[in-house]
Amino acid sequence: MAEPSRQDAIPMPLMKRLENDDEAIGRAYRRYLDYYLGRYPGCDAVYQYEALAYTLRERIMADWRRTWIEHKKPGTRRAYYLSLEYLIGRSLGNHLLNMELEDPVREAMSGLALDLEEIESAEPDAGLGNGGLGRLAACFLDSCATMSLPVLGYGMRYEYGMFRQRIESGCQVEDPDHWLLDVHPWEIERPEYKQTIRFGGRTEPGRDRKGRFTVHWVDTEDVLAVPYDIPVTGYRNEVVNTLRLWAASATDAFNLKEFNAGDYADSVAAKNQAENITMVLYPNDASENGKELRLRQQYFLTSASLQDVFRQWGERSLDDFAAANVFQLNDTHPSIAVAELMRILLDDKRLDWDAAWKITTACMAYTNHTLLPEALERWPVRLFERLLPRPLEIIYEINRRFLTEVRSRWPGDVARVQRMSLIEEGPEPQVRMAWLAIVGSFSVNGVAALHSRLLAEGLFRDFHDMWPSRFNNKTNGVTPRRWLALANPDLARLISETIGDGWQRDLSRLAELKRYSQPGHEAFKSRWRDIRLANKTRLAELVREATGVVFDPRALLEVQVKRIHEYKRQLLNVLHVIHLYDRIHRDGPDTVAPRAVLFGGKAAPGYARAKEIIKLINNVAAVINEDPLVNGRLAVAFLPDYGVSKMMRICPAADLSVQISTAGKEASGTGNMKFMINGAITIGTYDGANIEILEAVGEAHFFRFGLHAEEVEAMRSDYRPRDFIEADAELARVLHLLECDHFSASEPGIFHGITDSLRSAHDPWMTLADFRAYADAQRRVEALWHDRDAWTRSSILNTACSGGFSADRTIAEYNDEIWRLEPIEL
Ligand code: HTE
């Protein structure tokens, strides 16, 4: 690999840009369809999409190359985002927006009697992530490109992305998402940059010719990593950054070994084991499953990416390496990077320990995304030893030196040393990956103000004591290009007509909308309402097609879409829905505001309780939607297969954004931001970025309720759910309806697991403690909804105050405080 390839020796020539008028685009489209894909104009929409994507892709190439040339200039400091997940969604519309090609392409397509929107919806979602963590990575790449920052994303080219969800008899059914079986025109395979990744084997100590200590990692089973590049266009700035995804492939040696042993067929079949590594995304969000294949994935991504950076670094002096390279670790999933960078510097580059450690700790930065203990990654030392013997040795040595430092700072504090050790002792000793990430990084951040504070005071306290200045906060954000301009084009147009363009790159400009929330702007307000009503009408169609449930677009549309997890408390929402139903039965349908309640989200396939919650939502919905007394005043639906493209239809339509996690548990949330930007009002706990949303828009335009994080922890040791039930007849009735099988007549008792957990003094999510406050907050929602003008004002103010939740703001902070990159100039 050390040999410089021919291509690198010859400077890359600039390319000329292709013509962007509708005629040139129409011609290119036909050329791709007929001569490249071998399809005809009346073919399946997916090939029309494919031809249009190629037409666009060739229009990206010249800028992509120019961007690469800038990135490769010696002295350009670059950042690498290492993430096991990128939840990208569709790309075609995004590129059209960024490259300002919507009009000519629409014209070219209509010239061929084709409908652009139809073609766009033939694109499958790239679902290489679980939820917020993966979508954040995609939003960040968008912002980095838009801000001209030299940032390269590294990830995994999973053959199967996030599973597709179906609902059968109210239950989640998972179907594999074989997304690459269709077409994927955005990627460019680059086998010339393949890397070899080693697993297994053993280490051999020795001396080199100069008598220095060496270690050889030998008898390994090797796997090839082949990169696929995906373009990341910036918003109208001619920048095209790169997302480089690795696919696993068997080495020839892998085959040969068996081949020589005599069984050719077996040896080819053995390829599977190597290629399994990038076969499937693990469908767990914020919980680990400890599978060996997952550790293989983590090391595969990390080693391939670091080796790729060194390939590009070439023979330049390593003295300059740390000044030119910074790695951002997306949670602990790639945290083995600390040991792998050390391994490369020690074993391959032959640096001594101190020089290698200095470089490593100047290059690594770690982002934590959750406090939930079940998500904290620990790997059994025994597994590590078998799979990654050399990285493990390095981790031991990092730990030895680190604990020496701890002992000298806190002499005699044995408990502290035990707490801080990278190795957790016990019957099955484990490597603590978060500790490794902290020790090896110069920056550690949380993803919202509360979360970062809780990290410093709680989980990471000992490390904060030791290195306070290492810890910082970077509140999450979302890209306003996808989540406003693309998802809500009508509202985007109204905003541009009102305050001009500019908000797309500087979302704080939305503050100029504040005055339109005031009296005297009735025309603006009425357009605001009309657009939102049209969005709701379109969403209602989608919901009806997918579920059969009819939503009245004039009803208050309340939405909770996110992964199904007990800490997010979909159950609290369900209890309230049952309470509304109970109110209708007690007081008559006219006493509640007409409401449509939408749920969506996937449960990890192994998370039984989360699946029961889906079943419960569907059963409750079925009873309510069928009840003649309810008569459409209340409609409830579970939208199957929630994902990025669904959210683009949902967030422009929602009136009320439901963000009701147990305080202290949702690190940030980002769905909350997408809803706010689009003018939804939040009903939420004092948790994650909800707090910052509330501060931005003001108490009067946010329905806050429930215990604070500190109150949750104070109550935990003496939590008595019975007291809440006894004090609240309405809550008691809701539980009774559940327990008398009102929603499970044909399957008595199926929800007793759920109701028992709610009644348990050990319910970690303390759902019943917040029920009364939630129901009261929902009463305030009703009151505001009845005052149409006041609601509209709050809605406008939510959008107007959402500027701080642009991922551009977040990335500016990462860059100012961690990465310190210069924007490139094209
Ligand atoms: C947080 C969410 C936050 C988002 O990151 C989350 N963390 C994980 N998933 C998330 O959505 C996570 C997944 C696997 C392992 C560890 C954490 O829950 C982006 O907005 O609050 O920072």
mmCIF file of N, CA and C and ligand atoms in Angstrom, residues 132-133 136 285-286 331 333 369-370 447 476 567 666-670, ligand 1:
data_model
loop_
_atom_site.group_PDB
_atom_site.id
_atom_site.type_symbol
_atom_site.label_atom_id
_atom_site.label_comp_id
_atom_site.label_asym_id
_atom_site.label_seq_id
_atom_site.Cartn_x
_atom_site.Cartn_y
_atom_site.Cartn_z
ATOM 1 N N GLY A 132 -32.095 8.923 15.849
ATOM 2 C CA GLY A 132 -31.534 10.275 15.960
ATOM 3 C C GLY A 132 -30.036 10.345 15.745
ATOM 4 N N LEU A 133 -29.299 9.365 16.269
ATOM 5 C CA LEU A 133 -27.842 9.404 16.144
ATOM 6 C C LEU A 133 -27.398 9.313 14.680
ATOM 7 N N LEU A 136 -28.557 12.496 12.761
ATOM 8 C CA LEU A 136 -27.688 13.627 13.103
ATOM 9 C C LEU A 136 -26.442 13.618 12.225
ATOM 10 N N ASP A 285 -31.311 0.837 18.993
ATOM 11 C CA ASP A 285 -31.021 2.230 19.272
ATOM 12 C C ASP A 285 -30.853 2.394 20.770
ATOM 13 N N ALA A 286 -29.734 2.966 21.149
ATOM 14 C CA ALA A 286 -29.472 3.248 22.561
ATOM 15 C C ALA A 286 -29.601 2.003 23.437
ATOM 16 N N ASP A 331 -20.410 8.663 19.150
ATOM 17 C CA ASP A 331 -20.591 7.753 20.281
ATOM 18 C C ASP A 331 -19.392 6.790 20.372
ATOM 19 N N HIS A 333 -19.155 3.791 19.396
ATOM 20 C CA HIS A 333 -19.103 2.714 18.392
ATOM 21 C C HIS A 333 -17.761 2.646 17.659
ATOM 22 N N HIS A 369 -23.859 10.279 23.266
ATOM 23 C CA HIS A 369 -25.246 10.535 22.855
ATOM 24 C C HIS A 369 -26.287 9.996 23.819
ATOM 25 N N THR A 370 -25.865 9.379 24.886
ATOM 26 C CA THR A 370 -26.887 8.889 25.824
ATOM 27 C C THR A 370 -26.288 8.593 27.192
ATOM 28 N N VAL A 447 -24.777 16.346 23.887
ATOM 29 C CA VAL A 447 -25.508 16.840 22.721
ATOM 30 C C VAL A 447 -26.636 17.819 23.056
ATOM 31 N N ASN A 476 -27.380 19.714 19.665
ATOM 32 C CA ASN A 476 -27.689 19.226 18.319
ATOM 33 C C ASN A 476 -28.432 20.254 17.481
ATOM 34 N N TYR A 567 -38.244 4.781 27.779
ATOM 35 C CA TYR A 567 -37.866 6.081 28.342
ATOM 36 C C TYR A 567 -38.509 7.242 27.582
ATOM 37 N N GLU A 666 -33.624 11.670 27.737
ATOM 38 C CA GLU A 666 -33.426 11.945 26.311
ATOM 39 C C GLU A 666 -32.257 12.916 26.199
ATOM 40 N N ALA A 667 -31.160 12.443 25.639
ATOM 41 C CA ALA A 667 -29.955 13.272 25.611
ATOM 42 C C ALA A 667 -30.251 14.613 24.952
ATOM 43 N N SER A 668 -30.865 14.578 23.790
ATOM 44 C CA SER A 668 -31.215 15.829 23.120
ATOM 45 C C SER A 668 -32.589 15.725 22.465
ATOM 46 N N GLY A 669 -32.700 14.775 21.537
ATOM 47 C CA GLY A 669 -33.835 14.770 20.636
ATOM 48 C C GLY A 669 -33.504 15.694 19.473
ATOM 49 N N THR A 670 -33.973 15.325 18.278
ATOM 50 C CA THR A 670 -33.799 16.191 17.113
ATOM 51 C C THR A 670 -35.123 16.303 16.355
HETATM 52 C C1 HTE B 1 -30.218 10.135 21.645
HETATM 53 C C2 HTE B 1 -31.015 11.366 21.175
HETATM 54 C C3 HTE B 1 -30.111 12.325 20.404
HETATM 55 C C4 HTE B 1 -29.430 11.589 19.288
HETATM 56 O O1 HTE B 1 -28.668 10.493 19.799
HETATM 57 C C5 HTE B 1 -29.405 9.497 20.507
HETATM 58 N N1 HTE B 1 -28.476 8.522 21.016
HETATM 59 C C6 HTE B 1 -28.609 7.358 20.435
HETATM 60 N N2 HTE B 1 -29.632 7.389 19.589
HETATM 61 C C7 HTE B 1 -30.171 8.626 19.592
HETATM 62 O O2 HTE B 1 -31.108 8.986 18.906
HETATM 63 C C8 HTE B 1 -27.774 6.209 20.650
HETATM 64 C C9 HTE B 1 -27.891 5.090 19.831
HETATM 65 C C10 HTE B 1 -27.083 3.988 20.029
HETATM 66 C C11 HTE B 1 -26.144 3.979 21.054
HETATM 67 C C12 HTE B 1 -26.017 5.098 21.852
HETATM 68 C C13 HTE B 1 -26.836 6.206 21.647
HETATM 69 O O3 HTE B 1 -31.067 9.197 22.234
HETATM 70 C C14 HTE B 1 -28.454 12.494 18.538
HETATM 71 O O4 HTE B 1 -30.884 13.406 19.899
HETATM 72 O O5 HTE B 1 -31.560 12.029 22.293
HETATM 73 O O6 HTE B 1 -27.543 13.065 19.429
#
